[in-house]
């Protein structure tokens, strides 16, 4: 005769807590004491309890699934280390709450249309939106469908309707340029991120505000626009060398773009950091492997991923949308030593 499947009530009895407390722990609620959480998790381990997803769905009206929606081309998921770090952190945070991760990529109009149909059809309880671009019709369609959303970075034009968790992009960009100014650099250029993204806009704003505060006129010739990718970093560096060959420092809004700028500078006979100092943004694994290693702004993606999942459970529960900003910090390495 087969052994009866353990239930939530079995877990509650084993842990010495109420049925409601076990339910709150399983659903990731944040009003349970750390002691009770540990007791419940220990009891789950001892009893061998596993949730019945079909029963839970029928009882709660929830699917138990969360979508990680990337609105960038598929290849960037593997090429840009930020996305993989964020995905790994989100997967762990969802696993801790016994929620299932669904990965979706929607970079083309057809993919976006399919994504909206799926996400608005009740197949997921909420969406973790990564790299949103202002003006993308997908955003309005998801909001109008009342899909719970938390974005990585504020969504321009939807700040009061879509919850978000952002790095301090403005403060990070400003600290990067202030570091270069402190090293005596005065002809500081930037390779920006996309200007239809929150990070792209506010890292550039940090750059311009730092120069203005130092009494340096912001010259448009020193600003080129990239899209976070290596290709745009290399192209942007070539453009800057053609426009302003006297450049003595570059702040690139991503490590990928900064890393791609280094060989372009070498090919032009410019030494880093001797002739040109370079600072990136992210502190991805890539930053420590370049030659020389990149000075960069640390983008706290591990914390951001945890905060995104926590905030999404609040949004699903009907709480008012919020925007959270996580501090950044400067990591000094060989491309712009102190």
XYZ file of C-alpha atoms in Angstrom:
338
model
C 0.000 0.000 0.000
C 1.442 3.407 -1.037
C 2.263 5.973 1.611
C -0.122 8.941 1.834
C 1.212 12.115 0.248
C 2.195 14.661 2.975
C -0.124 17.678 3.207
C 0.254 21.251 4.424
C -1.454 20.191 7.655
C 1.235 17.515 8.152
C 3.909 20.197 7.685
C 2.117 22.507 10.151
C 1.935 19.767 12.775
C 5.608 18.872 12.296
C 6.693 22.515 12.515
C 4.431 23.372 15.429
C 2.806 26.281 13.589
C -0.608 26.997 12.101
C -1.844 25.923 8.674
C -2.036 29.628 7.736
C 1.623 30.172 8.627
C 2.720 27.303 6.369
C 0.570 28.710 3.567
C 2.143 32.147 3.941
C 5.652 30.684 3.803
C 4.849 28.630 0.701
C 3.410 31.674 -1.051
C 6.385 33.917 -0.267
C 4.564 36.316 2.041
C 6.780 38.644 4.019
C 4.922 38.850 7.324
C 6.252 35.579 8.764
C 9.016 35.557 11.370
C 12.425 34.140 10.344
C 12.056 31.478 13.062
C 8.725 30.321 11.644
C 10.147 30.240 8.108
C 13.032 28.034 9.267
C 10.666 25.734 11.183
C 8.402 25.319 8.165
C 11.270 24.649 5.764
C 12.790 22.101 8.154
C 9.386 20.417 8.460
C 9.010 20.313 4.677
C 12.380 18.591 4.446
C 11.483 16.044 7.154
C 8.017 15.227 5.812
C 8.971 15.223 2.134
C 6.106 17.564 1.328
C 5.822 18.858 -2.253
C 3.135 21.200 -3.485
C 0.472 19.851 -5.834
C 0.471 22.542 -8.521
C -2.916 21.559 -9.966
C -4.607 21.642 -6.577
C -2.953 24.926 -5.698
C -4.041 26.472 -8.983
C -7.649 25.395 -8.487
C -7.700 26.592 -4.890
C -6.030 29.957 -5.401
C -6.745 30.861 -9.012
C -2.979 31.224 -9.478
C -0.735 29.369 -11.922
C 2.341 29.365 -9.706
C 4.388 30.547 -12.700
C 6.271 33.800 -13.313
C 7.532 34.965 -16.713
C 11.012 36.409 -17.196
C 10.407 38.518 -20.299
C 13.442 39.812 -22.189
C 12.664 42.385 -24.884
C 16.060 42.100 -26.587
C 17.346 39.817 -29.366
C 17.918 36.250 -28.209
C 21.690 36.326 -28.725
C 22.074 39.033 -26.072
C 20.814 36.623 -23.415
C 24.055 34.688 -23.919
C 26.397 37.515 -24.934
C 25.512 40.116 -22.302
C 26.574 38.801 -18.878
C 24.069 41.045 -17.102
C 21.095 39.116 -18.410
C 22.476 35.738 -17.326
C 23.280 37.071 -13.827
C 19.793 38.536 -13.509
C 18.169 35.345 -14.785
C 20.151 33.211 -12.333
C 19.198 35.442 -9.401
C 15.530 35.489 -10.376
C 15.481 31.695 -10.784
C 16.848 31.237 -7.262
C 14.449 33.763 -5.713
C 11.466 32.107 -7.412
C 12.655 28.642 -6.421
C 12.839 29.776 -2.796
C 9.140 30.666 -3.073
C 8.233 27.455 -4.930
C 7.321 29.397 -8.061
C 8.068 28.243 -11.596
C 10.151 30.356 -13.980
C 9.094 30.718 -17.609
C 11.682 32.324 -19.902
C 10.266 34.380 -22.775
C 12.096 36.442 -25.399
C 10.154 39.029 -27.395
C 12.353 41.105 -29.661
C 10.286 41.109 -32.871
C 6.701 42.258 -33.486
C 5.568 38.644 -33.975
C 7.240 37.535 -30.732
C 5.719 40.490 -28.892
C 2.234 39.665 -30.158
C 2.570 36.053 -29.024
C 3.945 37.138 -25.672
C 1.026 39.500 -25.004
C -1.509 36.802 -25.932
C 0.153 34.255 -23.634
C 0.789 36.571 -20.701
C -2.695 38.097 -20.749
C -4.285 34.634 -20.955
C -3.786 33.774 -17.300
C -0.892 31.363 -17.886
C 1.355 33.240 -15.470
C 0.751 35.162 -12.259
C 3.100 37.991 -13.156
C 5.923 39.242 -15.348
C 9.504 40.237 -14.594
C 10.220 42.638 -17.457
C 13.856 43.003 -18.492
C 15.297 45.782 -20.673
C 12.024 47.581 -21.474
C 12.138 50.246 -24.195
C 9.868 53.283 -24.082
C 7.421 53.412 -26.957
C 7.180 49.611 -27.177
C 3.438 48.835 -27.676
C 3.915 45.651 -25.649
C 4.108 47.762 -22.485
C 0.720 49.397 -22.933
C -0.887 46.116 -23.984
C 0.306 44.353 -20.830
C -0.776 47.247 -18.591
C -4.208 47.368 -20.227
C -4.523 43.603 -19.727
C -3.828 44.223 -16.001
C -0.919 41.794 -15.930
C 1.137 42.257 -12.725
C 4.569 43.561 -13.790
C 7.852 44.490 -12.171
C 10.520 45.900 -14.486
C 14.282 45.931 -14.191
C 14.741 49.693 -14.459
C 11.949 52.255 -14.535
C 9.808 52.190 -17.656
C 9.829 55.655 -19.204
C 6.244 56.853 -19.540
C 4.861 54.198 -17.165
C 6.618 55.181 -13.929
C 3.339 55.331 -11.946
C 1.805 52.169 -13.450
C 4.631 49.622 -13.592
C 6.645 48.731 -10.485
C 10.398 48.690 -10.967
C 13.741 47.983 -9.353
C 16.625 50.076 -10.688
C 20.275 50.607 -10.042
C 21.216 54.209 -9.272
C 22.108 54.808 -12.915
C 22.446 58.571 -12.491
C 24.655 58.275 -9.406
C 26.746 55.544 -11.009
C 27.347 57.562 -14.173
C 28.216 60.634 -12.179
C 30.669 58.742 -9.927
C 32.416 57.299 -12.991
C 33.011 60.749 -14.474
C 33.971 62.284 -11.122
C 36.602 59.542 -10.802
C 38.017 60.458 -14.219
C 38.014 64.159 -13.332
C 39.907 63.358 -10.130
C 42.588 61.661 -12.269
C 43.121 64.923 -14.160
C 41.092 64.013 -17.257
C 39.280 66.928 -18.916
C 38.435 65.691 -22.428
C 36.028 62.971 -21.319
C 33.825 61.225 -23.870
C 30.965 58.785 -23.387
C 29.443 55.862 -25.273
C 25.841 55.842 -24.062
C 23.236 53.128 -23.728
C 19.995 53.251 -25.764
C 18.153 56.499 -25.149
C 14.767 54.772 -25.006
C 15.820 52.954 -21.814
C 15.973 54.284 -18.268
C 19.582 53.148 -17.792
C 20.705 54.701 -21.051
C 19.095 58.054 -20.256
C 20.208 58.372 -16.645
C 23.798 57.154 -17.075
C 24.178 59.861 -19.722
C 22.579 62.380 -17.379
C 25.099 61.420 -14.687
C 27.896 62.067 -17.195
C 26.611 65.500 -18.212
C 25.831 66.580 -14.638
C 29.326 65.636 -13.435
C 30.960 67.667 -16.215
C 28.692 70.642 -15.615
C 29.401 70.571 -11.876
C 33.138 70.649 -12.694
C 32.683 73.711 -14.911
C 33.284 71.789 -18.152
C 31.025 72.512 -21.111
C 29.242 69.410 -22.418
C 30.304 69.050 -26.055
C 27.992 66.841 -28.218
C 31.045 65.743 -30.230
C 32.174 63.764 -27.185
C 28.887 61.823 -26.996
C 28.123 58.789 -29.181
C 25.192 56.440 -28.739
C 25.458 52.668 -28.354
C 23.047 49.820 -27.622
C 24.957 48.014 -24.797
C 26.650 45.636 -27.279
C 30.342 45.107 -28.055
C 29.747 46.053 -31.677
C 28.335 49.442 -30.730
C 31.194 50.000 -28.286
C 33.819 49.399 -30.948
C 31.968 51.534 -33.493
C 31.461 54.301 -30.946
C 35.158 54.356 -30.031
C 36.169 54.632 -33.695
C 33.732 57.511 -34.133
C 35.141 59.308 -31.093
C 38.743 58.929 -32.298
C 37.741 60.408 -35.655
C 35.784 63.293 -34.096
C 37.882 64.119 -31.045
C 41.340 62.509 -31.332
C 42.434 64.501 -28.283
C 40.045 62.487 -26.022
C 41.762 61.507 -22.749
C 39.006 59.434 -21.103
C 35.906 57.430 -22.010
C 32.931 56.470 -19.853
C 31.094 53.608 -21.564
C 27.611 52.838 -20.216
C 28.217 49.064 -20.213
C 31.208 46.814 -19.637
C 30.629 45.172 -23.015
C 30.995 48.518 -24.807
C 33.985 49.512 -22.650
C 35.724 46.184 -23.310
C 35.224 46.613 -27.056
C 36.710 50.112 -26.911
C 40.045 48.833 -25.561
C 41.336 47.041 -28.711
C 40.174 49.962 -30.872
C 42.313 52.287 -28.777
C 45.294 49.914 -29.016
C 44.943 49.699 -32.793
C 45.009 53.514 -32.900
C 48.247 53.547 -30.912
C 46.608 54.895 -27.741
C 47.677 53.306 -24.461
C 45.201 52.581 -21.668
C 45.473 54.089 -19.094
C 48.531 56.101 -20.171
C 46.881 58.059 -23.000
C 43.191 57.337 -22.442
C 41.457 56.155 -19.288
C 38.357 53.954 -19.628
C 35.501 53.284 -17.204
C 32.611 50.882 -17.791
C 29.350 50.144 -16.018
C 28.151 46.776 -14.594
C 31.145 45.095 -12.914
C 30.272 41.981 -14.885
C 32.612 39.000 -14.972
C 34.006 40.468 -18.173
C 35.441 43.525 -16.396
C 38.197 41.644 -14.563
C 39.331 39.721 -17.673
C 40.115 42.592 -20.043
C 43.622 43.969 -20.601
C 43.922 46.112 -18.626
C 41.090 45.143 -16.225
C 38.210 47.606 -16.327
C 37.430 50.234 -13.761
C 33.649 50.059 -13.637
C 30.470 50.888 -11.735
C 29.083 47.896 -9.887
C 25.527 47.093 -10.971
C 24.079 45.097 -8.009
C 22.110 42.607 -10.107
C 21.937 39.908 -7.425
C 20.089 42.260 -5.095
C 18.003 43.652 -7.930
C 16.793 40.173 -8.924
C 15.749 39.373 -5.337
C 13.991 42.731 -4.959
C 12.162 42.248 -8.270
C 10.710 38.915 -7.167
C 9.794 40.254 -3.716
C 8.114 43.297 -5.224
C 6.229 41.202 -7.791
C 4.648 39.092 -5.038
C 3.405 42.370 -3.541
C 1.998 43.548 -6.872
C 0.257 40.198 -7.408
C -1.293 40.621 -3.949
C -2.749 43.952 -5.089
C -0.358 46.434 -3.515
C 0.314 49.846 -5.067
C 3.143 49.969 -7.655
C 6.498 51.068 -6.252
C 9.893 52.039 -7.632
C 13.002 50.933 -5.733
C 16.510 52.284 -6.390
C 19.530 50.200 -5.383
C 22.890 51.956 -4.755
C 25.876 51.450 -7.065
C 29.589 51.665 -6.245
C 32.788 52.295 -8.189
C 35.279 49.435 -8.597
C 38.732 50.781 -9.528
C 40.998 48.628 -11.711
C 43.801 49.082 -14.226
C 41.969 50.917 -17.023
C 41.709 53.978 -14.795
C 43.728 53.459 -11.615
C 43.435 55.768 -8.635
